[in-house]
PDB file of C-alpha atoms in Angstrom:
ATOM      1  CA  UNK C1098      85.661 169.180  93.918  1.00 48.00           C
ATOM      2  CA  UNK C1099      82.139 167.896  94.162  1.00 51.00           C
ATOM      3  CA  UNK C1100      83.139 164.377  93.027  1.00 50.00           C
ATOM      4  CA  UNK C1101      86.243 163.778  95.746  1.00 52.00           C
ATOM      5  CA  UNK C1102      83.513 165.056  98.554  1.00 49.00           C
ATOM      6  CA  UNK C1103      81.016 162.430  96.741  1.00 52.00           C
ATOM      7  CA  UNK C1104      83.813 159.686  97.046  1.00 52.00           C
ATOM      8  CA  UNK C1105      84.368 160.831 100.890  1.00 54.00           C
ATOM      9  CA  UNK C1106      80.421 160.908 101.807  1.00 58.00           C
ATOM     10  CA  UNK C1107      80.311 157.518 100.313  1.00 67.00           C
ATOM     11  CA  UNK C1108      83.921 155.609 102.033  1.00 68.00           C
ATOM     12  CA  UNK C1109      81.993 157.125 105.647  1.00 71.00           C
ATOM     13  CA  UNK C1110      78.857 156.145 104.393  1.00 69.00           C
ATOM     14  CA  UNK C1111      80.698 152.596 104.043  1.00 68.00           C
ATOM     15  CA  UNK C1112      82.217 152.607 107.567  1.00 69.00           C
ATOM     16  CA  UNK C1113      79.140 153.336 109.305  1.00 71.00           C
ATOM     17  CA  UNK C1114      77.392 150.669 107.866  1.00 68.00           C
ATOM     18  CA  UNK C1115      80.480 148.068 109.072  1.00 65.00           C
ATOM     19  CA  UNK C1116      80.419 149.746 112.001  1.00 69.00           C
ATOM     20  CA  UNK C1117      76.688 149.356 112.606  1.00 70.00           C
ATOM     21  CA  UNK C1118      77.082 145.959 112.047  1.00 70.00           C
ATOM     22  CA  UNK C1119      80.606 144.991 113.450  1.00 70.00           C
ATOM     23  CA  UNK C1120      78.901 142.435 115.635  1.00 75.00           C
ATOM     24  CA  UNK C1121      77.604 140.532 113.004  1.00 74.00           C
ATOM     25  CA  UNK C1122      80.877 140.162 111.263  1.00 67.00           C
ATOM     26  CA  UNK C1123      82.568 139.276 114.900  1.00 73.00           C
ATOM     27  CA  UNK C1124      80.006 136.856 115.620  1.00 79.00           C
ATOM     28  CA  UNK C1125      80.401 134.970 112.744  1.00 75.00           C
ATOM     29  CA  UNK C1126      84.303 135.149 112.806  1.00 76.00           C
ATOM     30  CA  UNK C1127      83.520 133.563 116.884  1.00 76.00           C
ATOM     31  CA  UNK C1128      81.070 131.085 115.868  1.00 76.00           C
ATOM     32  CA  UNK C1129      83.542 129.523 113.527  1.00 80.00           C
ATOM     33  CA  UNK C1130      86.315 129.383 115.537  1.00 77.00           C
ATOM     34  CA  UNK C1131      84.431 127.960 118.160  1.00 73.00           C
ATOM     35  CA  UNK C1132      82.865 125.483 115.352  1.00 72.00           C
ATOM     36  CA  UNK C1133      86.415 124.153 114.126  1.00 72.00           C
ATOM     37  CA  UNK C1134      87.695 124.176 118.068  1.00 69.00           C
ATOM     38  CA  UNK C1135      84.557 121.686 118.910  1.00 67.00           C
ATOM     39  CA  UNK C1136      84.962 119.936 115.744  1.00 68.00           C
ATOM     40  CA  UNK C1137      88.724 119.158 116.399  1.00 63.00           C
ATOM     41  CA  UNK C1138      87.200 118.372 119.651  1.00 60.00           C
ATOM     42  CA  UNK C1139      84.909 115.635 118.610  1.00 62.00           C
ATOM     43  CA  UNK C1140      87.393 114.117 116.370  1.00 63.00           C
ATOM     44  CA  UNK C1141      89.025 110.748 117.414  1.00 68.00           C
ATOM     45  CA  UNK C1142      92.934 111.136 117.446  1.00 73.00           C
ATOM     46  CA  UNK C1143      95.055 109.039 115.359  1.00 78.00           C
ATOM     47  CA  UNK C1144      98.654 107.794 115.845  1.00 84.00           C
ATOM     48  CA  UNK C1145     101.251 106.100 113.869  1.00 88.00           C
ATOM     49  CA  UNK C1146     104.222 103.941 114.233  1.00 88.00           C
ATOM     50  CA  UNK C1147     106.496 103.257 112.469  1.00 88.00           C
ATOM     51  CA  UNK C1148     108.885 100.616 112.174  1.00 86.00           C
ATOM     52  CA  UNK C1149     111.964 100.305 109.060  1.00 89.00           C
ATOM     53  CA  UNK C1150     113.400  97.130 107.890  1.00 88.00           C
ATOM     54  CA  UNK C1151     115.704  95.520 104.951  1.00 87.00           C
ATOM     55  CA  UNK C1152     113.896  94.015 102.206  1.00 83.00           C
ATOM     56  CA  UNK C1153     115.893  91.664  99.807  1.00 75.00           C
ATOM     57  CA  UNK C1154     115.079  89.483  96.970  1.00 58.00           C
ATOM     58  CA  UNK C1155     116.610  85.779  95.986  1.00 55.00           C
ATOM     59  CA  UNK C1156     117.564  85.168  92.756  1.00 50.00           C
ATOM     60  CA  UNK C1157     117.481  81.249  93.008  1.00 46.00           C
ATOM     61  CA  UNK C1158     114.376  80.734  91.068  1.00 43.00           C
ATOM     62  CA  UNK C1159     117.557  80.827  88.107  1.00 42.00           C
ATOM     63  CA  UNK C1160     119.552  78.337  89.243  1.00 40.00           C
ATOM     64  CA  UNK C1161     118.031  75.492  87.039  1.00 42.00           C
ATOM     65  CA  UNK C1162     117.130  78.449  83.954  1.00 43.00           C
ATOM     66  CA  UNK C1163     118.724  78.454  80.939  1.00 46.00           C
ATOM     67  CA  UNK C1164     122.365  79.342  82.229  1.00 45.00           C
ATOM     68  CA  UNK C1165     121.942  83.042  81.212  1.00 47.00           C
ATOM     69  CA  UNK C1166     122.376  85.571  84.751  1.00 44.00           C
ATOM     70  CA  UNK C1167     119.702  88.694  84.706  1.00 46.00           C
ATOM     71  CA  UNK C1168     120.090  91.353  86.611  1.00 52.00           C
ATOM     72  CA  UNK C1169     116.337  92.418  87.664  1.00 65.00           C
ATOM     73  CA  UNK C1170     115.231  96.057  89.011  1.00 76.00           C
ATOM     74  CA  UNK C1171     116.012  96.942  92.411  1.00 78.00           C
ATOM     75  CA  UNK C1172     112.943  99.255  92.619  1.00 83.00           C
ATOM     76  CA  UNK C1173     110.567  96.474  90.726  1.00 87.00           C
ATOM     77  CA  UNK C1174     111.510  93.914  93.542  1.00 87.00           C
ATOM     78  CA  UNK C1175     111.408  96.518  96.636  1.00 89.00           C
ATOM     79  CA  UNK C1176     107.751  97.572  95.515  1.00 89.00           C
ATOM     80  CA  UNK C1177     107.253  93.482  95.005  1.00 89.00           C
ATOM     81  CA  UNK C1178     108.313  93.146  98.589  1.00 91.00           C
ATOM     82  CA  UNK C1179     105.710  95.595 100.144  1.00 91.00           C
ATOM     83  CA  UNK C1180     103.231  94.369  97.862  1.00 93.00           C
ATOM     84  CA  UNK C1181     103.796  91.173 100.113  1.00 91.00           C
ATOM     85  CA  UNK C1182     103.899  93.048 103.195  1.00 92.00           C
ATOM     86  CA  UNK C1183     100.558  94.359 102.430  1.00 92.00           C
ATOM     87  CA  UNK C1184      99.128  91.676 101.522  1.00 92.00           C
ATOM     88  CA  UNK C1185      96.071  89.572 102.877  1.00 93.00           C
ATOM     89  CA  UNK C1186      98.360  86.388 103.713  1.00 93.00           C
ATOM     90  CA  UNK C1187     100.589  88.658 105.968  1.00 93.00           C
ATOM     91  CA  UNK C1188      97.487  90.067 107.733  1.00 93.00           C
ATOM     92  CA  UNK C1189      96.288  86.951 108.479  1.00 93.00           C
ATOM     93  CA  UNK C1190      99.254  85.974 109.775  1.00 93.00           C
ATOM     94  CA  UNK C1191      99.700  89.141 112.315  1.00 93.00           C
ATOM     95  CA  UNK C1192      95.920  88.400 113.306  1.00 93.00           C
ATOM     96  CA  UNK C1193      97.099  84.827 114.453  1.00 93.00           C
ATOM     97  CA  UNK C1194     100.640  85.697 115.364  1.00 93.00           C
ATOM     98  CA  UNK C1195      98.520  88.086 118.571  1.00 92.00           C
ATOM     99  CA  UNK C1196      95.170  85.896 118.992  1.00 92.00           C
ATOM    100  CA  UNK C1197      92.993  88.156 117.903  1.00 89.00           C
ATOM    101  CA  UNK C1198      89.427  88.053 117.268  1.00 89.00           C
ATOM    102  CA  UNK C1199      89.361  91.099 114.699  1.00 86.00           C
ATOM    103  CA  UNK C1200      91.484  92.021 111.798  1.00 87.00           C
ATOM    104  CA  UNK C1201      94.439  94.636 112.276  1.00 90.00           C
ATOM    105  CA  UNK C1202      94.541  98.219 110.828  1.00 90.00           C
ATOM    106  CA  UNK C1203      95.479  98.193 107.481  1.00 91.00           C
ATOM    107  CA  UNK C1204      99.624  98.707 107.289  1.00 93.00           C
ATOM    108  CA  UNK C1205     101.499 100.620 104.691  1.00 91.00           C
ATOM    109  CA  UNK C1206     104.934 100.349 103.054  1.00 92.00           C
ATOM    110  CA  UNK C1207     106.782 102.722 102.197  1.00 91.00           C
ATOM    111  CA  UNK C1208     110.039 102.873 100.014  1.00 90.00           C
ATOM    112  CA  UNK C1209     112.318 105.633  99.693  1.00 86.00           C
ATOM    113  CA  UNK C1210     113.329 104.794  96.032  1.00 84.00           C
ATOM    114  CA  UNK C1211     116.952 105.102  96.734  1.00 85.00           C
ATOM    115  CA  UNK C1212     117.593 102.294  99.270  1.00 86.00           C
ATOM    116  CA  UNK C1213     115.888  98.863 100.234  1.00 87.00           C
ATOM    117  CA  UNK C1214     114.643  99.453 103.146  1.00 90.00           C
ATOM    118  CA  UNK C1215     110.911  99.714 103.889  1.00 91.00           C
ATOM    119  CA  UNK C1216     109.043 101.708 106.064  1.00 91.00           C
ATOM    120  CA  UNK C1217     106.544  99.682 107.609  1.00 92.00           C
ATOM    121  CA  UNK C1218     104.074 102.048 108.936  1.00 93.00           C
ATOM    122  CA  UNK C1219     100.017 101.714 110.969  1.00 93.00           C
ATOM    123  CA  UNK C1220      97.690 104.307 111.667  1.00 91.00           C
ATOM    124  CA  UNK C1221      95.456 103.745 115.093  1.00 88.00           C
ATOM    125  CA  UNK C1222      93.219 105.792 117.512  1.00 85.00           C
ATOM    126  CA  UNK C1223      95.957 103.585 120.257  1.00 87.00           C
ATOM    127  CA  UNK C1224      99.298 104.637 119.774  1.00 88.00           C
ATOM    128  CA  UNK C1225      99.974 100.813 121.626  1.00 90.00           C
ATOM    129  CA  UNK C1226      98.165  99.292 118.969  1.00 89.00           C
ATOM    130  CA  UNK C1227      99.732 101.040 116.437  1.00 90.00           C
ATOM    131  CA  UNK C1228     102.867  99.620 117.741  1.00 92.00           C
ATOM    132  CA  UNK C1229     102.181  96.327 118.492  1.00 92.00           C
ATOM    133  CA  UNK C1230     100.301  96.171 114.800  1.00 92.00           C
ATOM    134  CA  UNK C1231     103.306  97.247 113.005  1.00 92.00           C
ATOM    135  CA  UNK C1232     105.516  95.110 114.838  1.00 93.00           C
ATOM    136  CA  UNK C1233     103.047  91.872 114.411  1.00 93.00           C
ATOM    137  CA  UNK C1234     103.285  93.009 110.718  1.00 93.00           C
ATOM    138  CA  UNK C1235     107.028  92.907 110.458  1.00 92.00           C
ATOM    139  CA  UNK C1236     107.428  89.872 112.078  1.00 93.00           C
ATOM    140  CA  UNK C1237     104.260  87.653 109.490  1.00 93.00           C
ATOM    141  CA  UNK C1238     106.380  89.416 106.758  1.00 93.00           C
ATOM    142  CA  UNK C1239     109.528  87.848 107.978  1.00 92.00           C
ATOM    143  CA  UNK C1240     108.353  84.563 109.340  1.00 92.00           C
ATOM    144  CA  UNK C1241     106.634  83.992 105.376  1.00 91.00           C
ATOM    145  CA  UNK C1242     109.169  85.102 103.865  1.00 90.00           C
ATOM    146  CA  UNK C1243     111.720  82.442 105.853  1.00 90.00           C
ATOM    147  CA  UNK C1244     108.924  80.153 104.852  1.00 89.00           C
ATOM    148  CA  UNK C1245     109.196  80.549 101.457  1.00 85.00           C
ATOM    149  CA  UNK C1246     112.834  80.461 101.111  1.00 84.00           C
ATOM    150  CA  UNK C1247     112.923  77.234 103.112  1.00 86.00           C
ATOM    151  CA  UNK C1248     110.354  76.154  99.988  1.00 83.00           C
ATOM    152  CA  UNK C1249     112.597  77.474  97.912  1.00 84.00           C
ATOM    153  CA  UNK C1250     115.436  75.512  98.775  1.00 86.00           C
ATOM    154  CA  UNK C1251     113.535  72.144  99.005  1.00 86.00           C
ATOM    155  CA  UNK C1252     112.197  72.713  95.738  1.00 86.00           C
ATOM    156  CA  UNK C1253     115.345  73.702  94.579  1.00 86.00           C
ATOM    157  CA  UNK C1254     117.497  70.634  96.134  1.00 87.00           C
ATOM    158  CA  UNK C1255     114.661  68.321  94.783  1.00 87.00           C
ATOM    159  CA  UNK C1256     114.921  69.137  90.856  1.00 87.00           C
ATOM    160  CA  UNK C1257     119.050  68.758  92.090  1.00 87.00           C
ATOM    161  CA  UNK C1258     118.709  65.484  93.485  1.00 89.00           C
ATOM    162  CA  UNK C1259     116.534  64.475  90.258  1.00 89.00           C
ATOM    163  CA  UNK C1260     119.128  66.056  87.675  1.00 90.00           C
ATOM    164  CA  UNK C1261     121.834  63.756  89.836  1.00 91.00           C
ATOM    165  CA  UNK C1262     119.226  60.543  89.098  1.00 90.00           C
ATOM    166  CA  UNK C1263     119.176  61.315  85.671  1.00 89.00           C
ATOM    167  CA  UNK C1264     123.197  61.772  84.867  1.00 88.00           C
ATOM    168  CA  UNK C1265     123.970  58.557  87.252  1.00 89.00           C
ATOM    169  CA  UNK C1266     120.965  57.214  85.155  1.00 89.00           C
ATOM    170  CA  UNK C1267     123.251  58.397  82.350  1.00 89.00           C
ATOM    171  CA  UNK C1268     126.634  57.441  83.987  1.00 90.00           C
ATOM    172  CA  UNK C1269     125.474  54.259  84.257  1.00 87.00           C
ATOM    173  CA  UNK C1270     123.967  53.567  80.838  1.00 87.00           C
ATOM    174  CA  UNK C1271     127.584  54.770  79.725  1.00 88.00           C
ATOM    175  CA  UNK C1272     129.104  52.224  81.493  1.00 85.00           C
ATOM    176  CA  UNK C1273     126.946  49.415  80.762  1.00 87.00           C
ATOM    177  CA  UNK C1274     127.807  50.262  77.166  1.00 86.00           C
ATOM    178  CA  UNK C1275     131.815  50.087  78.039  1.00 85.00           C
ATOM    179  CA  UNK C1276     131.427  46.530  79.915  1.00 83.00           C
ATOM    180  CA  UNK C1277     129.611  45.441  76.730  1.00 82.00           C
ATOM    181  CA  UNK C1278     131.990  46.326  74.472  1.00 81.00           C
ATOM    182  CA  UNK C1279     134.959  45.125  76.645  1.00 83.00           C
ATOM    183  CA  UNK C1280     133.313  41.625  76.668  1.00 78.00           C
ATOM    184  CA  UNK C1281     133.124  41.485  72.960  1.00 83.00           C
ATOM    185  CA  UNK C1282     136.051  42.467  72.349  1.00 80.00           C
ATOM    186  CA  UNK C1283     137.116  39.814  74.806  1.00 76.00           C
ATOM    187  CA  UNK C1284     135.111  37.439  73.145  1.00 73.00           C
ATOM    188  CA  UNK C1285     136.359  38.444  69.545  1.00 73.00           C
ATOM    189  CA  UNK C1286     139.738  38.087  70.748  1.00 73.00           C
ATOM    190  CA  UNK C1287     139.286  34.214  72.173  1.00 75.00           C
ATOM    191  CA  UNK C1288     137.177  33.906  69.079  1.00 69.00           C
ATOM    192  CA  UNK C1289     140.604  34.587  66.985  1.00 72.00           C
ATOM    193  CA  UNK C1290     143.009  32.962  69.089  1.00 76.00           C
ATOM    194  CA  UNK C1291     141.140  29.896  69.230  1.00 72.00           C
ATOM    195  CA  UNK C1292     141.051  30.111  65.177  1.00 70.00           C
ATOM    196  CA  UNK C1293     144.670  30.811  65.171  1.00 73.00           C
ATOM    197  CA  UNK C1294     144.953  27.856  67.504  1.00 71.00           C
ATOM    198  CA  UNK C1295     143.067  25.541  65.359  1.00 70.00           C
ATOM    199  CA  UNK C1296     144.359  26.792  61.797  1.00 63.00           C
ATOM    200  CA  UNK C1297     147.702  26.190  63.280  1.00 55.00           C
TER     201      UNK C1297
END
């Protein structure tokens, strides 16, 4: 009996002393609140856009291989493409595409792993900026990519035009060799008839 009125003495004993000093506790609870609030305050907003396009990858870097087709990885060459994207060439190329002074905020690509499209996302305190940087972005991408398929296909039509050189080269050789051997064999044939002629 003595111990449950020792356990009661001592739970009131507890509450009085919260209760004594409530304000404490509430003050603190208020103070950071009001800390976070002001802090979230302070804090510069950020926004993102967003922008998704359609990645795809040539394969005529095999038209002059050995003859053998490979089939590469769809996920390799996506995550190739928005290594690209992100690269410093592309930047560059967004700076110059808009004039500016100052570099861009950094984009990001994103892939979904299933498809190949590519979310071409930038963070800024201007949600304008965000948009206009991820849409300056897209378009360097694009515009060095065309590039480089254009280089592509010179390079490509050049080591054509020099395997044509070669088997004309060829062709040619060939048929040197068949107008030789048609005039000997003319010859050789005069050569007889004018022995038959003369042993006659």
């Amino acid at each position: 009996m003595n111990g449950t009125a020792d356990r009661e003495v001592g739970l009131l004993d507890y509450a009085h002393v919260v209760a004594s000093r409530k304000w404490i506790v509430v003050t603190a609870v208020v103070a950071a609140v009001v800390g976070a609030v002001a802090l979230s305050a302070l804090q510069t907003p950020i926004y993102e856009a967003s922008a998704e396009m359609l990645v795809s990858t040539r394969s005529s870097d095999t038209i002059f291989g050995n003859g053998n087709i490979t089939v590469g990885d769809p996920k390799r060459a996506v995550l190739t493409e928005i290594k690209v994207l992100e690269s410093e060439i592309v930047s560059q190329r967004a700076q110059q595409n808009l004039a500016l002074a100052s570099s861009l905020p950094a984009v990001n690509g994103i892939s979904d792993n299933v498809t190949d499209v590519v979310t071409v996302s930038v963070r800024s305190g201007d949600p304008t900026s965000a948009r206009i940087a991820a849409d300056a972005y897209m378009q360097a991408y694009i515009e060095i990519k065309r590039e480089q398929s254009v280089d592509t296909l010179v390079s490509a039509g050049a080591e054509l035009q020099k395997k044509i050189t070669e088997l004309q080269t060829q062709i040619d050789a060939l048929a040197q060799q068949v107008a030789d051997a048609t005039a000997t064999e003319e010859a050789a044939g005069s050569l007889r008839q004018r022995l038959s002629s003369t042993s006659g």
